[in-house]
Amino acid sequence: MSVRLGCIADDFTGATDLANNLVRAGMRVVQLIDVPAEGTDPTTDPAADADAVVIALKSRTVPAAKAVEASLRALEWLRAAGAEQIYFKYCSTFDSTPAGNIGQVTEALMDALGTDFTVATPAFPDNGRTVFKGHLFVGDVLLGESGMRHHPLTPMTDSNLVSVLDAQTTRPIGLIDHKVVAEGADAVRARITQLRAQGVGAAIVDAVSNDDLVRLGAAVKDLPLVTAGSGLAIGLPANWGFEPSSAAAQLPPAGGRQAVVAGSVSAATNGQVREFLSTGRPAFSVDPLRIAAGEDVAAQALAFADKHLADGPVLVYSTESPDAVRSVQGRLGAAEAGELVEQTLARVAQGLIRRGVRQLVVAGGETSGAVVQALGLTGLRIGGQIDPGVPWCAAPLPGGDTLHITLKSGNFGGPDFFTAAFAVLTGESK
């Protein structure tokens, strides 16, 4: 077993986002879907030849106690696999509420590892997520002024990450600001020593560029635990001597039919749906009110797909404006509306695979979790990047076929992502 870095991600798209950056930096990465069953030998496949293992949980929006329990199980497995450092990965928009789960999981991992300090930064400049003076920016606007303030499950209205994390923890929270980071790894380590002496348990770290993340990566080489979005992953592999290599991203050749399943309500995914529709390609809209009324919407979507799959990618989606989402939630309840859509799209994905789809794009963290669980996927080999934070992955299917799948965070990807993804996979120009 050659595992250097053991990663715990709080949702499925975030896991592939993290794995993508590790692969780009030269590590061979396997993503496991949840913690392997008890009794599974962590030194056997699928992770036996991996430099890093990412365990994808569906713990971002569950009650904090459940998130802690799942994360500790993942930690136990990764430590048994020989992981030398643990990476707790959360969203680049720090998705959480005062009730959790970032702070609670962080503290539980610190306790289990016996460490008194860690760092926290969701910065990912390649996707427009930067941290300055402890405040998170999404593009050119503060987090609290971005579309995330309308998120149906984790509305983010406070841009000050020190105060956001402080509300979820018992340990004092500090800051390592951009001036310190710019001075280099030695300055960051000195600031960590200073904060530790003051009794600070975790520090938000500024990062406005990839260079900042590389400097931070070198500075935290000896910390048992780091917490971050996916951005910090670009700064860690060099600590073990890894360098960027295309060999780390090789996947089997792709074939079969193409489809997209989109459940995210983010502004980016809404734009991607509009772009796909503007091309005249076939698309089926999933209405949660019709599901709640007892209609078999999954069967309707699959009947629609039967007519069009032979001619190219088909889109099945449930995306709406923030006002429309609030209206549906007001009638059904936020949790029930989300569950109805997730389970319907998961059934659609199962039906698409039965119909020969072997290239599948899934948009949205919660939707991705439901889909991979419905398909019974237990591990993904991480391949090349489509857009920052979004790679293609490969998973074996019963019977010997390979499914190529990408799990896209709702906020990621350019407007043409749904069509560009297939071009990247098949080797055509994007």
PDB file of N, CA and C in Angstrom, residues 346-429:
ATOM      1  N   ALA A 346     -31.938   9.656  -9.673  1.00  0.00           N
ATOM      2  CA  ALA A 346     -31.162   8.422  -9.483  1.00  0.00           C
ATOM      3  C   ALA A 346     -31.796   7.267 -10.263  1.00  0.00           C
ATOM      4  N   ARG A 347     -33.122   7.177 -10.232  1.00  0.00           N
ATOM      5  CA  ARG A 347     -33.815   6.145 -11.019  1.00  0.00           C
ATOM      6  C   ARG A 347     -33.609   6.359 -12.511  1.00  0.00           C
ATOM      7  N   VAL A 348     -33.603   7.616 -12.915  1.00  0.00           N
ATOM      8  CA  VAL A 348     -33.345   7.922 -14.326  1.00  0.00           C
ATOM      9  C   VAL A 348     -31.947   7.452 -14.714  1.00  0.00           C
ATOM     10  N   ALA A 349     -30.969   7.727 -13.869  1.00  0.00           N
ATOM     11  CA  ALA A 349     -29.599   7.313 -14.164  1.00  0.00           C
ATOM     12  C   ALA A 349     -29.505   5.791 -14.295  1.00  0.00           C
ATOM     13  N   GLN A 350     -30.178   5.063 -13.411  1.00  0.00           N
ATOM     14  CA  GLN A 350     -30.186   3.603 -13.517  1.00  0.00           C
ATOM     15  C   GLN A 350     -30.754   3.158 -14.865  1.00  0.00           C
ATOM     16  N   GLY A 351     -31.854   3.776 -15.268  1.00  0.00           N
ATOM     17  CA  GLY A 351     -32.467   3.422 -16.548  1.00  0.00           C
ATOM     18  C   GLY A 351     -31.602   3.780 -17.730  1.00  0.00           C
ATOM     19  N   LEU A 352     -30.875   4.894 -17.647  1.00  0.00           N
ATOM     20  CA  LEU A 352     -29.992   5.285 -18.733  1.00  0.00           C
ATOM     21  C   LEU A 352     -28.855   4.278 -18.906  1.00  0.00           C
ATOM     22  N   ILE A 353     -28.322   3.782 -17.803  1.00  0.00           N
ATOM     23  CA  ILE A 353     -27.258   2.776 -17.890  1.00  0.00           C
ATOM     24  C   ILE A 353     -27.791   1.506 -18.544  1.00  0.00           C
ATOM     25  N   ARG A 354     -29.015   1.105 -18.187  1.00  0.00           N
ATOM     26  CA  ARG A 354     -29.608  -0.086 -18.816  1.00  0.00           C
ATOM     27  C   ARG A 354     -29.795   0.116 -20.312  1.00  0.00           C
ATOM     28  N   ARG A 355     -29.911   1.362 -20.746  1.00  0.00           N
ATOM     29  CA  ARG A 355     -30.124   1.681 -22.157  1.00  0.00           C
ATOM     30  C   ARG A 355     -28.813   1.930 -22.906  1.00  0.00           C
ATOM     31  N   GLY A 356     -27.705   1.608 -22.281  1.00  0.00           N
ATOM     32  CA  GLY A 356     -26.431   1.689 -22.981  1.00  0.00           C
ATOM     33  C   GLY A 356     -25.636   2.961 -22.787  1.00  0.00           C
ATOM     34  N   VAL A 357     -26.078   3.839 -21.897  1.00  0.00           N
ATOM     35  CA  VAL A 357     -25.284   5.040 -21.611  1.00  0.00           C
ATOM     36  C   VAL A 357     -24.013   4.619 -20.876  1.00  0.00           C
ATOM     37  N   ARG A 358     -22.879   5.008 -21.410  1.00  0.00           N
ATOM     38  CA  ARG A 358     -21.591   4.715 -20.783  1.00  0.00           C
ATOM     39  C   ARG A 358     -20.757   5.975 -20.586  1.00  0.00           C
ATOM     40  N   GLN A 359     -21.329   7.117 -20.972  1.00  0.00           N
ATOM     41  CA  GLN A 359     -20.711   8.422 -20.721  1.00  0.00           C
ATOM     42  C   GLN A 359     -21.780   9.290 -20.059  1.00  0.00           C
ATOM     43  N   LEU A 360     -21.614   9.553 -18.757  1.00  0.00           N
ATOM     44  CA  LEU A 360     -22.675  10.190 -17.980  1.00  0.00           C
ATOM     45  C   LEU A 360     -22.130  11.393 -17.219  1.00  0.00           C
ATOM     46  N   VAL A 361     -22.752  12.546 -17.438  1.00  0.00           N
ATOM     47  CA  VAL A 361     -22.462  13.764 -16.689  1.00  0.00           C
ATOM     48  C   VAL A 361     -23.548  13.931 -15.637  1.00  0.00           C
ATOM     49  N   VAL A 362     -23.140  14.150 -14.365  1.00  0.00           N
ATOM     50  CA  VAL A 362     -24.086  14.380 -13.279  1.00  0.00           C
ATOM     51  C   VAL A 362     -23.745  15.722 -12.647  1.00  0.00           C
ATOM     52  N   ALA A 363     -24.732  16.606 -12.526  1.00  0.00           N
ATOM     53  CA  ALA A 363     -24.509  17.941 -11.975  1.00  0.00           C
ATOM     54  C   ALA A 363     -25.234  18.089 -10.643  1.00  0.00           C
ATOM     55  N   GLY A 364     -24.488  18.530  -9.631  1.00  0.00           N
ATOM     56  CA  GLY A 364     -25.056  18.756  -8.303  1.00  0.00           C
ATOM     57  C   GLY A 364     -24.539  17.755  -7.294  1.00  0.00           C
ATOM     58  N   GLY A 365     -24.113  18.257  -6.135  1.00  0.00           N
ATOM     59  CA  GLY A 365     -23.540  17.381  -5.126  1.00  0.00           C
ATOM     60  C   GLY A 365     -24.498  16.360  -4.580  1.00  0.00           C
ATOM     61  N   GLU A 366     -25.697  16.797  -4.175  1.00  0.00           N
ATOM     62  CA  GLU A 366     -26.663  15.860  -3.615  1.00  0.00           C
ATOM     63  C   GLU A 366     -27.138  14.878  -4.684  1.00  0.00           C
ATOM     64  N   THR A 367     -27.350  15.376  -5.900  1.00  0.00           N
ATOM     65  CA  THR A 367     -27.756  14.500  -7.003  1.00  0.00           C
ATOM     66  C   THR A 367     -26.668  13.467  -7.295  1.00  0.00           C
ATOM     67  N   SER A 368     -25.420  13.901  -7.301  1.00  0.00           N
ATOM     68  CA  SER A 368     -24.314  12.977  -7.564  1.00  0.00           C
ATOM     69  C   SER A 368     -24.271  11.873  -6.526  1.00  0.00           C
ATOM     70  N   GLY A 369     -24.466  12.238  -5.252  1.00  0.00           N
ATOM     71  CA  GLY A 369     -24.476  11.230  -4.210  1.00  0.00           C
ATOM     72  C   GLY A 369     -25.570  10.203  -4.418  1.00  0.00           C
ATOM     73  N   ALA A 370     -26.768  10.671  -4.771  1.00  0.00           N
ATOM     74  CA  ALA A 370     -27.884   9.748  -4.995  1.00  0.00           C
ATOM     75  C   ALA A 370     -27.625   8.852  -6.200  1.00  0.00           C
ATOM     76  N   VAL A 371     -27.028   9.411  -7.251  1.00  0.00           N
ATOM     77  CA  VAL A 371     -26.793   8.640  -8.470  1.00  0.00           C
ATOM     78  C   VAL A 371     -25.748   7.551  -8.250  1.00  0.00           C
ATOM     79  N   VAL A 372     -24.617   7.905  -7.655  1.00  0.00           N
ATOM     80  CA  VAL A 372     -23.565   6.883  -7.499  1.00  0.00           C
ATOM     81  C   VAL A 372     -24.020   5.771  -6.556  1.00  0.00           C
ATOM     82  N   GLN A 373     -24.825   6.119  -5.565  1.00  0.00           N
ATOM     83  CA  GLN A 373     -25.339   5.085  -4.670  1.00  0.00           C
ATOM     84  C   GLN A 373     -26.342   4.198  -5.394  1.00  0.00           C
ATOM     85  N   ALA A 374     -27.195   4.791  -6.213  1.00  0.00           N
ATOM     86  CA  ALA A 374     -28.182   4.008  -6.956  1.00  0.00           C
ATOM     87  C   ALA A 374     -27.505   3.085  -7.969  1.00  0.00           C
ATOM     88  N   LEU A 375     -26.409   3.519  -8.534  1.00  0.00           N
ATOM     89  CA  LEU A 375     -25.697   2.702  -9.518  1.00  0.00           C
ATOM     90  C   LEU A 375     -24.804   1.653  -8.855  1.00  0.00           C
ATOM     91  N   GLY A 376     -24.659   1.737  -7.538  1.00  0.00           N
ATOM     92  CA  GLY A 376     -23.850   0.757  -6.830  1.00  0.00           C
ATOM     93  C   GLY A 376     -22.363   0.910  -7.083  1.00  0.00           C
ATOM     94  N   LEU A 377     -21.918   2.116  -7.415  1.00  0.00           N
ATOM     95  CA  LEU A 377     -20.500   2.339  -7.653  1.00  0.00           C
ATOM     96  C   LEU A 377     -19.761   2.390  -6.317  1.00  0.00           C
ATOM     97  N   THR A 378     -18.664   1.688  -6.216  1.00  0.00           N
ATOM     98  CA  THR A 378     -17.903   1.669  -4.967  1.00  0.00           C
ATOM     99  C   THR A 378     -16.558   2.367  -5.081  1.00  0.00           C
ATOM    100  N   GLY A 379     -16.068   2.576  -6.293  1.00  0.00           N
ATOM    101  CA  GLY A 379     -14.787   3.243  -6.459  1.00  0.00           C
ATOM    102  C   GLY A 379     -14.651   3.826  -7.848  1.00  0.00           C
ATOM    103  N   LEU A 380     -13.960   4.951  -7.947  1.00  0.00           N
ATOM    104  CA  LEU A 380     -13.754   5.638  -9.212  1.00  0.00           C
ATOM    105  C   LEU A 380     -12.263   5.881  -9.412  1.00  0.00           C
ATOM    106  N   ARG A 381     -11.776   5.598 -10.611  1.00  0.00           N
ATOM    107  CA  ARG A 381     -10.425   5.995 -10.978  1.00  0.00           C
ATOM    108  C   ARG A 381     -10.515   7.386 -11.587  1.00  0.00           C
ATOM    109  N   ILE A 382      -9.701   8.311 -11.097  1.00  0.00           N
ATOM    110  CA  ILE A 382      -9.803   9.714 -11.495  1.00  0.00           C
ATOM    111  C   ILE A 382      -8.951   9.979 -12.730  1.00  0.00           C
ATOM    112  N   GLY A 383      -9.570  10.618 -13.728  1.00  0.00           N
ATOM    113  CA  GLY A 383      -8.884  10.910 -14.973  1.00  0.00           C
ATOM    114  C   GLY A 383      -8.612  12.376 -15.179  1.00  0.00           C
ATOM    115  N   GLY A 384      -8.638  12.796 -16.438  1.00  0.00           N
ATOM    116  CA  GLY A 384      -8.262  14.154 -16.799  1.00  0.00           C
ATOM    117  C   GLY A 384      -9.348  15.182 -16.521  1.00  0.00           C
ATOM    118  N   GLN A 385      -8.915  16.430 -16.457  1.00  0.00           N
ATOM    119  CA  GLN A 385      -9.803  17.537 -16.130  1.00  0.00           C
ATOM    120  C   GLN A 385     -10.613  17.999 -17.337  1.00  0.00           C
ATOM    121  N   ILE A 386     -11.891  18.308 -17.071  1.00  0.00           N
ATOM    122  CA  ILE A 386     -12.755  18.918 -18.089  1.00  0.00           C
ATOM    123  C   ILE A 386     -12.694  20.439 -17.935  1.00  0.00           C
ATOM    124  N   ASP A 387     -13.039  20.899 -16.755  1.00  0.00           N
ATOM    125  CA  ASP A 387     -12.917  22.292 -16.342  1.00  0.00           C
ATOM    126  C   ASP A 387     -12.311  22.278 -14.944  1.00  0.00           C
ATOM    127  N   PRO A 388     -11.802  23.409 -14.451  1.00  0.00           N
ATOM    128  CA  PRO A 388     -11.216  23.407 -13.112  1.00  0.00           C
ATOM    129  C   PRO A 388     -12.143  22.763 -12.080  1.00  0.00           C
ATOM    130  N   GLY A 389     -11.596  21.754 -11.407  1.00  0.00           N
ATOM    131  CA  GLY A 389     -12.347  21.086 -10.354  1.00  0.00           C
ATOM    132  C   GLY A 389     -13.232  19.952 -10.796  1.00  0.00           C
ATOM    133  N   VAL A 390     -13.259  19.641 -12.098  1.00  0.00           N
ATOM    134  CA  VAL A 390     -14.180  18.609 -12.591  1.00  0.00           C
ATOM    135  C   VAL A 390     -13.461  17.653 -13.541  1.00  0.00           C
ATOM    136  N   PRO A 391     -13.151  16.432 -13.092  1.00  0.00           N
ATOM    137  CA  PRO A 391     -12.506  15.459 -13.964  1.00  0.00           C
ATOM    138  C   PRO A 391     -13.488  14.406 -14.468  1.00  0.00           C
ATOM    139  N   TRP A 392     -13.102  13.703 -15.516  1.00  0.00           N
ATOM    140  CA  TRP A 392     -13.759  12.456 -15.864  1.00  0.00           C
ATOM    141  C   TRP A 392     -13.241  11.359 -14.945  1.00  0.00           C
ATOM    142  N   CYS A 393     -14.099  10.394 -14.652  1.00  0.00           N
ATOM    143  CA  CYS A 393     -13.740   9.248 -13.817  1.00  0.00           C
ATOM    144  C   CYS A 393     -14.185   7.979 -14.541  1.00  0.00           C
ATOM    145  N   ALA A 394     -13.646   6.857 -14.122  1.00  0.00           N
ATOM    146  CA  ALA A 394     -14.027   5.575 -14.706  1.00  0.00           C
ATOM    147  C   ALA A 394     -14.365   4.600 -13.590  1.00  0.00           C
ATOM    148  N   ALA A 395     -15.425   3.809 -13.811  1.00  0.00           N
ATOM    149  CA  ALA A 395     -15.846   2.813 -12.839  1.00  0.00           C
ATOM    150  C   ALA A 395     -16.275   1.551 -13.565  1.00  0.00           C
ATOM    151  N   PRO A 396     -15.928   0.374 -13.045  1.00  0.00           N
ATOM    152  CA  PRO A 396     -16.361  -0.872 -13.683  1.00  0.00           C
ATOM    153  C   PRO A 396     -17.846  -1.121 -13.450  1.00  0.00           C
ATOM    154  N   LEU A 397     -18.524  -1.686 -14.465  1.00  0.00           N
ATOM    155  CA  LEU A 397     -19.923  -2.085 -14.354  1.00  0.00           C
ATOM    156  C   LEU A 397     -20.006  -3.612 -14.411  1.00  0.00           C
ATOM    157  N   PRO A 398     -21.053  -4.190 -13.827  1.00  0.00           N
ATOM    158  CA  PRO A 398     -21.232  -5.641 -13.954  1.00  0.00           C
ATOM    159  C   PRO A 398     -21.257  -6.049 -15.420  1.00  0.00           C
ATOM    160  N   GLY A 399     -20.577  -7.126 -15.736  1.00  0.00           N
ATOM    161  CA  GLY A 399     -20.514  -7.571 -17.117  1.00  0.00           C
ATOM    162  C   GLY A 399     -19.253  -7.150 -17.841  1.00  0.00           C
ATOM    163  N   GLY A 400     -18.466  -6.287 -17.188  1.00  0.00           N
ATOM    164  CA  GLY A 400     -17.171  -5.936 -17.769  1.00  0.00           C
ATOM    165  C   GLY A 400     -17.095  -4.595 -18.453  1.00  0.00           C
ATOM    166  N   ASP A 401     -18.226  -3.911 -18.657  1.00  0.00           N
ATOM    167  CA  ASP A 401     -18.186  -2.590 -19.278  1.00  0.00           C
ATOM    168  C   ASP A 401     -17.592  -1.561 -18.316  1.00  0.00           C
ATOM    169  N   THR A 402     -17.144  -0.450 -18.886  1.00  0.00           N
ATOM    170  CA  THR A 402     -16.646   0.675 -18.091  1.00  0.00           C
ATOM    171  C   THR A 402     -17.594   1.853 -18.245  1.00  0.00           C
ATOM    172  N   LEU A 403     -17.973   2.445 -17.118  1.00  0.00           N
ATOM    173  CA  LEU A 403     -18.763   3.668 -17.123  1.00  0.00           C
ATOM    174  C   LEU A 403     -17.831   4.848 -16.916  1.00  0.00           C
ATOM    175  N   HIS A 404     -17.855   5.781 -17.859  1.00  0.00           N
ATOM    176  CA  HIS A 404     -17.165   7.052 -17.673  1.00  0.00           C
ATOM    177  C   HIS A 404     -18.183   8.041 -17.117  1.00  0.00           C
ATOM    178  N   ILE A 405     -17.863   8.645 -15.982  1.00  0.00           N
ATOM    179  CA  ILE A 405     -18.810   9.505 -15.290  1.00  0.00           C
ATOM    180  C   ILE A 405     -18.084  10.724 -14.746  1.00  0.00           C
ATOM    181  N   THR A 406     -18.731  11.866 -14.812  1.00  0.00           N
ATOM    182  CA  THR A 406     -18.201  13.048 -14.155  1.00  0.00           C
ATOM    183  C   THR A 406     -19.250  13.582 -13.204  1.00  0.00           C
ATOM    184  N   LEU A 407     -18.816  13.926 -12.008  1.00  0.00           N
ATOM    185  CA  LEU A 407     -19.690  14.429 -10.949  1.00  0.00           C
ATOM    186  C   LEU A 407     -19.348  15.903 -10.745  1.00  0.00           C
ATOM    187  N   LYS A 408     -20.202  16.772 -11.253  1.00  0.00           N
ATOM    188  CA  LYS A 408     -19.903  18.206 -11.299  1.00  0.00           C
ATOM    189  C   LYS A 408     -20.581  18.956 -10.162  1.00  0.00           C
ATOM    190  N   SER A 409     -19.794  19.659  -9.369  1.00  0.00           N
ATOM    191  CA  SER A 409     -20.381  20.571  -8.401  1.00  0.00           C
ATOM    192  C   SER A 409     -21.280  21.565  -9.123  1.00  0.00           C
ATOM    193  N   GLY A 410     -22.397  21.898  -8.506  1.00  0.00           N
ATOM    194  CA  GLY A 410     -23.352  22.787  -9.157  1.00  0.00           C
ATOM    195  C   GLY A 410     -22.762  24.105  -9.592  1.00  0.00           C
ATOM    196  N   ASN A 411     -21.791  24.624  -8.830  1.00  0.00           N
ATOM    197  CA  ASN A 411     -21.239  25.946  -9.105  1.00  0.00           C
ATOM    198  C   ASN A 411     -20.131  25.943 -10.145  1.00  0.00           C
ATOM    199  N   PHE A 412     -19.681  24.762 -10.585  1.00  0.00           N
ATOM    200  CA  PHE A 412     -18.493  24.681 -11.429  1.00  0.00           C
ATOM    201  C   PHE A 412     -18.850  24.553 -12.909  1.00  0.00           C
ATOM    202  N   GLY A 413     -17.853  24.833 -13.750  1.00  0.00           N
ATOM    203  CA  GLY A 413     -17.989  24.603 -15.181  1.00  0.00           C
ATOM    204  C   GLY A 413     -18.453  25.830 -15.953  1.00  0.00           C
ATOM    205  N   GLY A 414     -17.989  25.907 -17.217  1.00  0.00           N
ATOM    206  CA  GLY A 414     -18.417  26.993 -18.090  1.00  0.00           C
ATOM    207  C   GLY A 414     -19.796  26.753 -18.657  1.00  0.00           C
ATOM    208  N   PRO A 415     -20.349  27.734 -19.373  1.00  0.00           N
ATOM    209  CA  PRO A 415     -21.719  27.617 -19.899  1.00  0.00           C
ATOM    210  C   PRO A 415     -21.937  26.407 -20.799  1.00  0.00           C
ATOM    211  N   ASP A 416     -20.908  25.992 -21.557  1.00  0.00           N
ATOM    212  CA  ASP A 416     -21.061  24.882 -22.500  1.00  0.00           C
ATOM    213  C   ASP A 416     -20.597  23.549 -21.906  1.00  0.00           C
ATOM    214  N   PHE A 417     -20.535  23.457 -20.588  1.00  0.00           N
ATOM    215  CA  PHE A 417     -19.933  22.281 -19.941  1.00  0.00           C
ATOM    216  C   PHE A 417     -20.569  20.978 -20.399  1.00  0.00           C
ATOM    217  N   PHE A 418     -21.888  20.926 -20.532  1.00  0.00           N
ATOM    218  CA  PHE A 418     -22.565  19.656 -20.818  1.00  0.00           C
ATOM    219  C   PHE A 418     -22.144  19.063 -22.158  1.00  0.00           C
ATOM    220  N   THR A 419     -21.873  19.897 -23.116  1.00  0.00           N
ATOM    221  CA  THR A 419     -21.411  19.372 -24.407  1.00  0.00           C
ATOM    222  C   THR A 419     -19.890  19.280 -24.459  1.00  0.00           C
ATOM    223  N   ALA A 420     -19.214  20.237 -23.841  1.00  0.00           N
ATOM    224  CA  ALA A 420     -17.753  20.238 -23.866  1.00  0.00           C
ATOM    225  C   ALA A 420     -17.185  19.011 -23.169  1.00  0.00           C
ATOM    226  N   ALA A 421     -17.871  18.529 -22.143  1.00  0.00           N
ATOM    227  CA  ALA A 421     -17.367  17.370 -21.394  1.00  0.00           C
ATOM    228  C   ALA A 421     -17.180  16.162 -22.297  1.00  0.00           C
ATOM    229  N   PHE A 422     -18.145  15.918 -23.171  1.00  0.00           N
ATOM    230  CA  PHE A 422     -18.045  14.749 -24.057  1.00  0.00           C
ATOM    231  C   PHE A 422     -16.940  14.934 -25.089  1.00  0.00           C
ATOM    232  N   ALA A 423     -16.728  16.165 -25.530  1.00  0.00           N
ATOM    233  CA  ALA A 423     -15.653  16.431 -26.478  1.00  0.00           C
ATOM    234  C   ALA A 423     -14.296  16.150 -25.852  1.00  0.00           C
ATOM    235  N   VAL A 424     -14.137  16.518 -24.583  1.00  0.00           N
ATOM    236  CA  VAL A 424     -12.881  16.248 -23.880  1.00  0.00           C
ATOM    237  C   VAL A 424     -12.653  14.749 -23.759  1.00  0.00           C
ATOM    238  N   LEU A 425     -13.701  14.017 -23.423  1.00  0.00           N
ATOM    239  CA  LEU A 425     -13.566  12.580 -23.206  1.00  0.00           C
ATOM    240  C   LEU A 425     -13.221  11.828 -24.487  1.00  0.00           C
ATOM    241  N   THR A 426     -13.821  12.237 -25.581  1.00  0.00           N
ATOM    242  CA  THR A 426     -13.616  11.532 -26.849  1.00  0.00           C
ATOM    243  C   THR A 426     -12.414  12.060 -27.629  1.00  0.00           C
ATOM    244  N   GLY A 427     -11.720  13.055 -27.059  1.00  0.00           N
ATOM    245  CA  GLY A 427     -10.510  13.552 -27.690  1.00  0.00           C
ATOM    246  C   GLY A 427     -10.729  14.615 -28.731  1.00  0.00           C
ATOM    247  N   GLU A 428     -11.961  15.116 -28.836  1.00  0.00           N
ATOM    248  CA  GLU A 428     -12.232  16.203 -29.769  1.00  0.00           C
ATOM    249  C   GLU A 428     -11.847  17.529 -29.107  1.00  0.00           C
ATOM    250  N   SER A 429     -11.750  18.574 -29.886  1.00  0.00           N
ATOM    251  CA  SER A 429     -11.424  19.872 -29.311  1.00  0.00           C
ATOM    252  C   SER A 429     -12.603  20.344 -28.473  1.00  0.00           C
TER     253      SER A 429
END
